[in-house]
Short mmCIF file of C-alpha atoms in Angstrom, two decimals:
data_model
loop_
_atom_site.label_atom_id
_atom_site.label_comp_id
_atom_site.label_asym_id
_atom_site.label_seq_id
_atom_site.Cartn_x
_atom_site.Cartn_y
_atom_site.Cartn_z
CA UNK A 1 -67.97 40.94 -86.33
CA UNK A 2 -64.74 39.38 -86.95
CA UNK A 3 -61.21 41.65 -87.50
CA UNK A 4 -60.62 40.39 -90.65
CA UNK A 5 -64.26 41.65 -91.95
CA UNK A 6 -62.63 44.67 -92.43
CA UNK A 7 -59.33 44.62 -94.14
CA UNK A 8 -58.96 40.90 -94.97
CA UNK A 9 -61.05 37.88 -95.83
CA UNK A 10 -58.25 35.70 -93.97
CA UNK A 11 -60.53 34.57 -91.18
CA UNK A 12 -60.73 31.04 -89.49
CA UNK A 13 -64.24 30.73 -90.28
CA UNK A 14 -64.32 27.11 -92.05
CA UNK A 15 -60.95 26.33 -90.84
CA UNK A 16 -59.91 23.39 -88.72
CA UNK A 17 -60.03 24.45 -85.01
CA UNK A 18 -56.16 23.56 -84.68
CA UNK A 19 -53.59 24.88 -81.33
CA UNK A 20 -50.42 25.57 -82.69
CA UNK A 21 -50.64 24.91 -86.00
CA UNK A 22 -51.60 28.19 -88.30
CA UNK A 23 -54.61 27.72 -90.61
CA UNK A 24 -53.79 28.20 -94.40
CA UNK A 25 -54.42 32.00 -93.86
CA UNK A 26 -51.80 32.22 -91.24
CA UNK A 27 -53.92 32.67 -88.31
CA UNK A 28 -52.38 30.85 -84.86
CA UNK A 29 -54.40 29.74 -82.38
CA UNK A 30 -51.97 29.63 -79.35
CA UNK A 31 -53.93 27.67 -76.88
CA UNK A 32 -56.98 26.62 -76.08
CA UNK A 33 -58.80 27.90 -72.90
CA UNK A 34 -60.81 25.53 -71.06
CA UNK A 35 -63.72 27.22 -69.23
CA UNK A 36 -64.96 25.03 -66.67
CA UNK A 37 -60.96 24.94 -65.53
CA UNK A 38 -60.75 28.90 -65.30
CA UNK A 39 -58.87 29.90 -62.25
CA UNK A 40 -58.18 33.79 -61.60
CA UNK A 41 -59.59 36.12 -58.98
CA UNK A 42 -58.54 38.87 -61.43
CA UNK A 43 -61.79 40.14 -64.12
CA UNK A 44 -60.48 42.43 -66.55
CA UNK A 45 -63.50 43.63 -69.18
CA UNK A 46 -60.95 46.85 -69.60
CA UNK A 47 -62.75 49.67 -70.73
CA UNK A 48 -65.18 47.85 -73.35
CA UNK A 49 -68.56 47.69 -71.16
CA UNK A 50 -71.22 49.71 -73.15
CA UNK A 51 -74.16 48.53 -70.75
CA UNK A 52 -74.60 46.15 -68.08
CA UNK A 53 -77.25 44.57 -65.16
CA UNK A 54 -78.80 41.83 -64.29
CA UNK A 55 -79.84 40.45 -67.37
CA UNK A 56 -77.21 41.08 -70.10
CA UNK A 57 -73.77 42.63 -70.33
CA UNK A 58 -72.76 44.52 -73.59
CA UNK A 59 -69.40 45.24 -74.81
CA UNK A 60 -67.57 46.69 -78.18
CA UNK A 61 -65.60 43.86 -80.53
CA UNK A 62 -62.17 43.80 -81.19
CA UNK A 63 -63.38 46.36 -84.67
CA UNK A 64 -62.47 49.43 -82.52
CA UNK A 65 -58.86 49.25 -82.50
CA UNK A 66 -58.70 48.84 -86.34
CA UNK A 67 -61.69 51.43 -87.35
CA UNK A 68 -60.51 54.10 -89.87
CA UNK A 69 -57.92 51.56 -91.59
CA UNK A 70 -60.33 50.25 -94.47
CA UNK A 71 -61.29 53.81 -95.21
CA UNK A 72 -57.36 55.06 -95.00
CA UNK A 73 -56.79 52.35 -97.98
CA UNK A 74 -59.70 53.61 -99.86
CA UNK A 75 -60.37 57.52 -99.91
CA UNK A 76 -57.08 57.43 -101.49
CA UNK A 77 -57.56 55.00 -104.05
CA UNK A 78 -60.88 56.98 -104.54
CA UNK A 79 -58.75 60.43 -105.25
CA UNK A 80 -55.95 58.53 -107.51
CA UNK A 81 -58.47 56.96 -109.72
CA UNK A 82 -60.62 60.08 -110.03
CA UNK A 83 -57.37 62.08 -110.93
CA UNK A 84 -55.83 59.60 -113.28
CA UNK A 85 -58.75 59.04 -115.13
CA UNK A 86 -59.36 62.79 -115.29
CA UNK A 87 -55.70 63.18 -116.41
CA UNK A 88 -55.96 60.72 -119.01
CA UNK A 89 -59.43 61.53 -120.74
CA UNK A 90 -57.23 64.89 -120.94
CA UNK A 91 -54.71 64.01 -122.93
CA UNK A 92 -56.35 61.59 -124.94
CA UNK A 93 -58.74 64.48 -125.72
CA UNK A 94 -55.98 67.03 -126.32
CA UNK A 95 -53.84 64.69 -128.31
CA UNK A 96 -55.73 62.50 -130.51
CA UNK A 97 -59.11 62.48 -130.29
CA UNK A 98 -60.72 65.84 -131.23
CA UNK A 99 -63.69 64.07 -132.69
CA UNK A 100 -66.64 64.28 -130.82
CA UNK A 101 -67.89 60.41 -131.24
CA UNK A 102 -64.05 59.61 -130.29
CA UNK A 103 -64.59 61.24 -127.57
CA UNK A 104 -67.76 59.76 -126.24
CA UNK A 105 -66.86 56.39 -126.71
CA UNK A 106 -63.70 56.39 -124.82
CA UNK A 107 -65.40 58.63 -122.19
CA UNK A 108 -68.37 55.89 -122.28
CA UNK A 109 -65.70 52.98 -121.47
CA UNK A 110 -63.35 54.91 -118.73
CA UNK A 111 -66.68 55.75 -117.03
CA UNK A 112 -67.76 52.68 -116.72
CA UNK A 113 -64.34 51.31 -115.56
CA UNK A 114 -64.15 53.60 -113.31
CA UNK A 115 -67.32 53.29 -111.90
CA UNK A 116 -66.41 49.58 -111.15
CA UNK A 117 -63.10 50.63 -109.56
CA UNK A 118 -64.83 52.81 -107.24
CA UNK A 119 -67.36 50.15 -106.23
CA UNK A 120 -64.60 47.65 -105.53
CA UNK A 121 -63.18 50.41 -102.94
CA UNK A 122 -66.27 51.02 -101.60
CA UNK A 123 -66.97 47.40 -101.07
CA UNK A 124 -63.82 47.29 -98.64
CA UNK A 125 -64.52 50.51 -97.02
CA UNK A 126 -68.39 49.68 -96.71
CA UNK A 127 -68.62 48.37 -92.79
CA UNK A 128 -65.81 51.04 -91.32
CA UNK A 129 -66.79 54.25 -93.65
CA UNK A 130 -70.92 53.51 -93.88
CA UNK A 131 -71.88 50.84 -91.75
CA UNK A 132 -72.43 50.64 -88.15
CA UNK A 133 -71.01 53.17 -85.95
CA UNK A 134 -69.78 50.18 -83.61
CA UNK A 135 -70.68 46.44 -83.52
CA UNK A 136 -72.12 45.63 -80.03
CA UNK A 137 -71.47 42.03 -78.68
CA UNK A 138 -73.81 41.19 -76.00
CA UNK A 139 -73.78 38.11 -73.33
CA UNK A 140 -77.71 37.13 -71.87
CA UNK A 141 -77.00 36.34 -68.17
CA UNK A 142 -80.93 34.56 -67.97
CA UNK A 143 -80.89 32.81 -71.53
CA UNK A 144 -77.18 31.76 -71.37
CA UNK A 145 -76.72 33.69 -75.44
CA UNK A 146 -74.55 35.32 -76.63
CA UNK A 147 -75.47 37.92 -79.65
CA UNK A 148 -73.22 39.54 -82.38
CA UNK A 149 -73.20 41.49 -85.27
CA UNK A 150 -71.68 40.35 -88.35
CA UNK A 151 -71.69 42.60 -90.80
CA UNK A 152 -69.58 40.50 -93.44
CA UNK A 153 -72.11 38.36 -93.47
CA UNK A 154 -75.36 40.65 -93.15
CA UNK A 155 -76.28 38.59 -90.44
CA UNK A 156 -77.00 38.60 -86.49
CA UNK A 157 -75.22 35.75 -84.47
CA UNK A 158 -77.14 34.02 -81.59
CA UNK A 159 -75.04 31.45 -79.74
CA UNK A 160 -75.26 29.12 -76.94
CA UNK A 161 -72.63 30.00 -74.15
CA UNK A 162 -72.51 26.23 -73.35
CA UNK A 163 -71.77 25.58 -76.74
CA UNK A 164 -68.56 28.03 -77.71
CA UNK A 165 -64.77 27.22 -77.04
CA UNK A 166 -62.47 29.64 -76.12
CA UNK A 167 -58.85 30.42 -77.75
CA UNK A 168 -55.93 32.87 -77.28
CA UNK A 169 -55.08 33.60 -80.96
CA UNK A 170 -51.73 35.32 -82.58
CA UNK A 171 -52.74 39.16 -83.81
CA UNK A 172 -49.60 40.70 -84.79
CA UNK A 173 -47.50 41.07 -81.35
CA UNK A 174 -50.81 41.13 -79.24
CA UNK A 175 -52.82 38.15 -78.22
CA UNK A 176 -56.42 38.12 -78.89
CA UNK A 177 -59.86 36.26 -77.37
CA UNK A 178 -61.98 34.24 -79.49
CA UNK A 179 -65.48 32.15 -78.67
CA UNK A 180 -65.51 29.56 -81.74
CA UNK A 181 -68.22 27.56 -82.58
CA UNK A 182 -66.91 23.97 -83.51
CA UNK A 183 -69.25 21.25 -85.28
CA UNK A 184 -68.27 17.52 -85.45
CA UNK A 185 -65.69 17.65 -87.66
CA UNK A 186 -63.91 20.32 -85.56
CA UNK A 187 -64.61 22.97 -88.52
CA UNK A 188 -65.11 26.63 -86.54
CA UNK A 189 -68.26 27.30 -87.97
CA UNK A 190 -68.90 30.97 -86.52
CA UNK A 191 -66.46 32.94 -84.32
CA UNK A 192 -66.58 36.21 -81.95
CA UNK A 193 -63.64 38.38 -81.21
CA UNK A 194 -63.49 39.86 -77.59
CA UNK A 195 -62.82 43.21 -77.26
CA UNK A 196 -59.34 43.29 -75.47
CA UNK A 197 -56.31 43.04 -77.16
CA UNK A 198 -53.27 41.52 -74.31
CA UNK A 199 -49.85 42.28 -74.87
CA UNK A 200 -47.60 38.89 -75.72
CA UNK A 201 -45.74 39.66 -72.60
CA UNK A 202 -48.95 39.55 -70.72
CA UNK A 203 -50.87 36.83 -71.69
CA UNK A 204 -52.43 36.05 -68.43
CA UNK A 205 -54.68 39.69 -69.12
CA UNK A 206 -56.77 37.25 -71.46
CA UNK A 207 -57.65 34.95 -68.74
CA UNK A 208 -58.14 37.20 -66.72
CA UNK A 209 -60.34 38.96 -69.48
CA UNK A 210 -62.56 35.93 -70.38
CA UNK A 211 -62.79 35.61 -66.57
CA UNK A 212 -64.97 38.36 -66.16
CA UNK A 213 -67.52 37.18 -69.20
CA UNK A 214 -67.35 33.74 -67.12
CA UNK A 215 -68.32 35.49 -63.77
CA UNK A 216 -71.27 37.24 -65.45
CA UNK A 217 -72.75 34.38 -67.29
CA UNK A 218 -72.26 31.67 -64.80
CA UNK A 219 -73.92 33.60 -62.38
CA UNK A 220 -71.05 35.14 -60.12
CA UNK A 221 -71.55 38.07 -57.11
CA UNK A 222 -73.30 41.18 -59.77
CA UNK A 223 -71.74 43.10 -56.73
CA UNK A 224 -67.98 42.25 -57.61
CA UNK A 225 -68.48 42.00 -61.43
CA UNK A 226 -70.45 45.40 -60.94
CA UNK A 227 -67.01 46.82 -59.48
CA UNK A 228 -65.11 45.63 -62.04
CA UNK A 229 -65.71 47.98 -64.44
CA UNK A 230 -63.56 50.87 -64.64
CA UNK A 231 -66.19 53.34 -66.77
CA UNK A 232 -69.47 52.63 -68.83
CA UNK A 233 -68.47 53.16 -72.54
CA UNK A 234 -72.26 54.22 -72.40
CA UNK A 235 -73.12 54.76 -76.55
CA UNK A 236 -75.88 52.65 -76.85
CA UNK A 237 -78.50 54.38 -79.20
CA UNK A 238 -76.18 57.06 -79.72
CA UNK A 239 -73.19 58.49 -81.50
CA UNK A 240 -69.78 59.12 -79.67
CA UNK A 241 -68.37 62.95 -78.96
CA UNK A 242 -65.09 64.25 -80.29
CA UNK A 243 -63.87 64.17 -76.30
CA UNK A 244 -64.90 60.02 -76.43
CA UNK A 245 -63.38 59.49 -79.75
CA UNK A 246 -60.15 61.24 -79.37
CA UNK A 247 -59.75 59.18 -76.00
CA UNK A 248 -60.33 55.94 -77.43
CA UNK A 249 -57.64 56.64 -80.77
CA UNK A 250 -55.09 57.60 -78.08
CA UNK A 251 -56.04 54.82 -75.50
CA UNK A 252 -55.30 52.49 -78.49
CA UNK A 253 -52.08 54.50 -79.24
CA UNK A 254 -50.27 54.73 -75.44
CA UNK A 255 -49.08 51.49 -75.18
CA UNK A 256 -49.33 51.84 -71.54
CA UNK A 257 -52.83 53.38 -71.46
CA UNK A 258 -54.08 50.56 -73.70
CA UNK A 259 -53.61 47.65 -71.25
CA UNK A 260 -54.60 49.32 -67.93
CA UNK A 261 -57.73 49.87 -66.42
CA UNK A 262 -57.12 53.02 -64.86
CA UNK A 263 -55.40 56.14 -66.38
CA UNK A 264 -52.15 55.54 -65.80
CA UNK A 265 -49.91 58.55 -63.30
CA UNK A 266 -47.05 58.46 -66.34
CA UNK A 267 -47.55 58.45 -69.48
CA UNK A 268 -45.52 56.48 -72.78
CA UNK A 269 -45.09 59.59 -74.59
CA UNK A 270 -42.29 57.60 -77.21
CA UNK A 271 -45.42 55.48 -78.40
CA UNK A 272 -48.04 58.67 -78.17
CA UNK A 273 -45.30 60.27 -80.04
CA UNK A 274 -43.94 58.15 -82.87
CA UNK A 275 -47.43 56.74 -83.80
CA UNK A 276 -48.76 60.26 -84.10
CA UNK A 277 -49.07 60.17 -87.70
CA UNK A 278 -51.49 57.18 -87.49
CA UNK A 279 -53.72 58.06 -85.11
CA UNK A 280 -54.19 61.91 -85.56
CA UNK A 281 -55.38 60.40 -89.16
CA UNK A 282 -57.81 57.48 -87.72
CA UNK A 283 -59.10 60.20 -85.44
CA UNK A 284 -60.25 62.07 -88.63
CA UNK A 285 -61.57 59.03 -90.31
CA UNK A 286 -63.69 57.90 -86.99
CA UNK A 287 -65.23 60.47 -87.36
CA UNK A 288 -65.77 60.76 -90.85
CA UNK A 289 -67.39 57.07 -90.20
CA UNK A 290 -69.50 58.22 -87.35
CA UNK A 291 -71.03 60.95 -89.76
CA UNK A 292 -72.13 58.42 -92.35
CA UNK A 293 -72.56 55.50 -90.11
CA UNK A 294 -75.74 54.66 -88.59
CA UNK A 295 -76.32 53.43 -85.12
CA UNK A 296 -76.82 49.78 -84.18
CA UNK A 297 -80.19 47.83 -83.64
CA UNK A 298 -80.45 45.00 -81.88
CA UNK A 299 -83.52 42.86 -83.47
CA UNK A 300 -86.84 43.01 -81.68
CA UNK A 301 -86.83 39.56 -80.57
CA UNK A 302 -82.94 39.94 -79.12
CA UNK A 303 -84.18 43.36 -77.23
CA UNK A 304 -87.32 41.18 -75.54
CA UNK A 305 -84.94 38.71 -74.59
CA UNK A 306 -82.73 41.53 -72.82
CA UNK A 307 -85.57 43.15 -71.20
CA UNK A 308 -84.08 44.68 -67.99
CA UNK A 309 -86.10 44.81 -64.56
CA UNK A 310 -87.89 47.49 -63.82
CA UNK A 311 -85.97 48.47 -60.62
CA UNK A 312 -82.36 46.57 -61.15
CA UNK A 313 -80.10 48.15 -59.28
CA UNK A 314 -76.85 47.18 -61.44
CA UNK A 315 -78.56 49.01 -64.34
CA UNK A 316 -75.90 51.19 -65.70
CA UNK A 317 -78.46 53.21 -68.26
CA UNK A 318 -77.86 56.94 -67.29
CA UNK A 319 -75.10 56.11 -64.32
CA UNK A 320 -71.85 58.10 -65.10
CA UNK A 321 -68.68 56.08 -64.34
CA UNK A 322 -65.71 57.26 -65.86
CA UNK A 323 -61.93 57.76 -65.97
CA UNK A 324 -60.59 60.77 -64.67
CA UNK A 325 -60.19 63.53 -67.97
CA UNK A 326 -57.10 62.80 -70.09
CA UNK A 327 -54.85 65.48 -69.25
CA UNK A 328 -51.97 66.79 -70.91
CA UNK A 329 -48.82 69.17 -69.82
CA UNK A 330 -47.76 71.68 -71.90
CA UNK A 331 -44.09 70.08 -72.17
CA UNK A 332 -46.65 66.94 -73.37
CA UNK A 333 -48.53 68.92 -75.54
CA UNK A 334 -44.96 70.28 -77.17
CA UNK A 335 -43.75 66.71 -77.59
CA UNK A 336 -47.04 65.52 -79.48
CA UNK A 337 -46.89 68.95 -82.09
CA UNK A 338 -43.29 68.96 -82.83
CA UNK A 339 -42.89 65.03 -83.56
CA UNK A 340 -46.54 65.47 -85.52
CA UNK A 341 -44.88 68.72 -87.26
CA UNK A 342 -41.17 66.79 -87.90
CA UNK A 343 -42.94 63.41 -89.07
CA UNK A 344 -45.94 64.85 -91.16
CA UNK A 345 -42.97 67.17 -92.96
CA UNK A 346 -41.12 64.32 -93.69
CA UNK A 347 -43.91 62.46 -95.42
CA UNK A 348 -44.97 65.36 -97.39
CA UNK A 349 -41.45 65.20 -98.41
CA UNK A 350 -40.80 61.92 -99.39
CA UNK A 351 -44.23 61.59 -101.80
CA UNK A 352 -43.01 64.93 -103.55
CA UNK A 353 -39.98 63.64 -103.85
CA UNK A 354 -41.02 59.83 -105.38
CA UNK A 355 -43.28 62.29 -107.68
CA UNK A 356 -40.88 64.53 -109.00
CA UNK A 357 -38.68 61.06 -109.58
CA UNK A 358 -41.96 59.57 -111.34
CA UNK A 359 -42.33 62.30 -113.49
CA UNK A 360 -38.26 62.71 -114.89
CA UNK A 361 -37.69 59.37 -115.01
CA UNK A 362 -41.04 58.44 -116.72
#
């Protein structure tokens, strides 16, 4: 469940629940939000709401916007390892050891540590590359829980509502929601990330976010909650299409795009632009992931807990609300290929030109 799952272990699970102060892993808790003293008109879920009614709303975790990284670090690390090892049972073959037991019992050893290598990787790239194709968080309007995945720690989390504390916490230059579950000695014991991510220059967007989870559970108008949602991210017992994925890489990607609710009338083509080779690549790895990953299951006892009304008429199964299509100009389209062309040539370049350096100056 938590950001850190996937391409660190520094979380601030079994770290002092501290404002201001970083933990030892250099998380910062800005602030602490107090609930009951909540005061915005403003609900912002963004464009996270997988499914929602009467009985439970159900939203992505903050795992989207980093999907694709842990696999990035390993498929290469994968190739290297495969090559080098290749390259070297080569020469040592060719050079030295002709003899067949030689040859076997270096072969035996370099298998083995490679085989361990590759393991390692796979251990990091397990929950993005062949886990889950998202990890559903979902908040029980008429038992007052709150269920998440955790896949770090192969386990389901059921929590009280009453019983978390809410936190705006430091990510990088954005500004993140967290539900912590503190015992007595003010140790966070388990800990959800919300979806949204707010820009630091707009930090009221994650009041205003944990407004609308506030609404919902404490039993606000269904009717204005209901119309707070911009589109149904509708992918519950089902994979994503090409058309959904390649909106939500760029929606993370248009710096504009990715704190709005609405498709913005201009678009931040410097940011679409300049981050192109980053998310044309974690398009192609969510969707790698997709193919191997399987799709969520809430338990049995969790889904009878969520059973929805017969006829509830905030059901959102089957109802299509979405943002208009993302269109492009052509004078758009131009501006994505060339800076893709100019800075996918320039990598190309530079790692033939630190190999060619590697291999005279070896």
């Amino acid at each position: 469940m938590l950001r850190e799952d996937y391409e660190t272990k520094f979380t601030t699970l079994n770290q002092p629940f501290e404002i201001g102060t970083p933990n030892k892993n250099g998380r910062l808790r800005l602030r602490e939000i107090d609930i009951k003293s909540l005061k915005t008109d403003q609900l912002y879920p963004h464009r996270q709401v997988i499914r929602f009614n009467s009985t439970f709303v159900e939203v992505m975790d903050s795992w989207e916007f980093i999907r694709g990284r842990a696999t990035a670090l390993a498929l290469p690390m994968w190739a290297a390892l495969f090559f080098a090892i290749s390259m070297f049972l080569f020469a040592i073959y060719s050079l030295y050891f002709k003899q067949v037991y030689w040859s076997i019992a270096i072969i035996s050893c370099l298998t083995i540590g490679l085989v361990y290598l590759v393991y390692s990787n796979y251990k990091m790239a397990k929950y993005d590359l062949f886990g889950y194709t998202h990890y559903p968080i979902r908040f029980n309007q008429k038992t007052q829980k709150v269920y998440a995945f955790s896949p770090q720690q192969q386990k389901m989390i059921e929590l009280n509502w009453r019983d978390l504390r809410f936190s705006a916490v430091k990510e990088g230059d954005d500004i993140e929601l967290r539900a912590s579950l503190v015992n007595a000695d003010n140790i966070v014991e388990e800990e959800i990330i919300f979806p949204f991510l707010a820009p630091r220059y707009q930090p009221e967007l994650v009041d205003q976010h944990l407004a609308f989870f506030k609404a919902y559970m404490q039993g606000g108008d269904l009717k204005r909650i209901d119309a707070a949602i911009p589109e149904f991210f509708d992918i519950y017992n089902r994979k994503e299409t090409f058309k959904e994925s390649f909106e939500r890489v760029y929606m993370v990607n248009d710096i504009v795009e990715r704190v709005q609710q609405k498709r913005p009338k201009e678009r931040y083509m410097l940011s679409v632009s300049l981050n192109i080779i980053f998310w044309l690549p974690t398009l192609f790895l969510r969707r790698l992931g997709l193919l191997f990953s399987k799709i969520p299951e809430w338990p049995t006892h969790i889904e009878k807990e969520c059973r929805i009304e017969r006829n509830d008429t905030y059901d959102s199964t089957n109802k299509q609300r979405h943002l208009a299509p993302l269109k492009f100009s052509w004078a758009q389209i131009l501006v994505i290929f060339l800076s893709g062309l100019i800075l996918f040539s320039l990598a190309i370049v530079f790692f033939i030109g630190l190999a060619y350096l590697s291999w005279n100056y070896r």
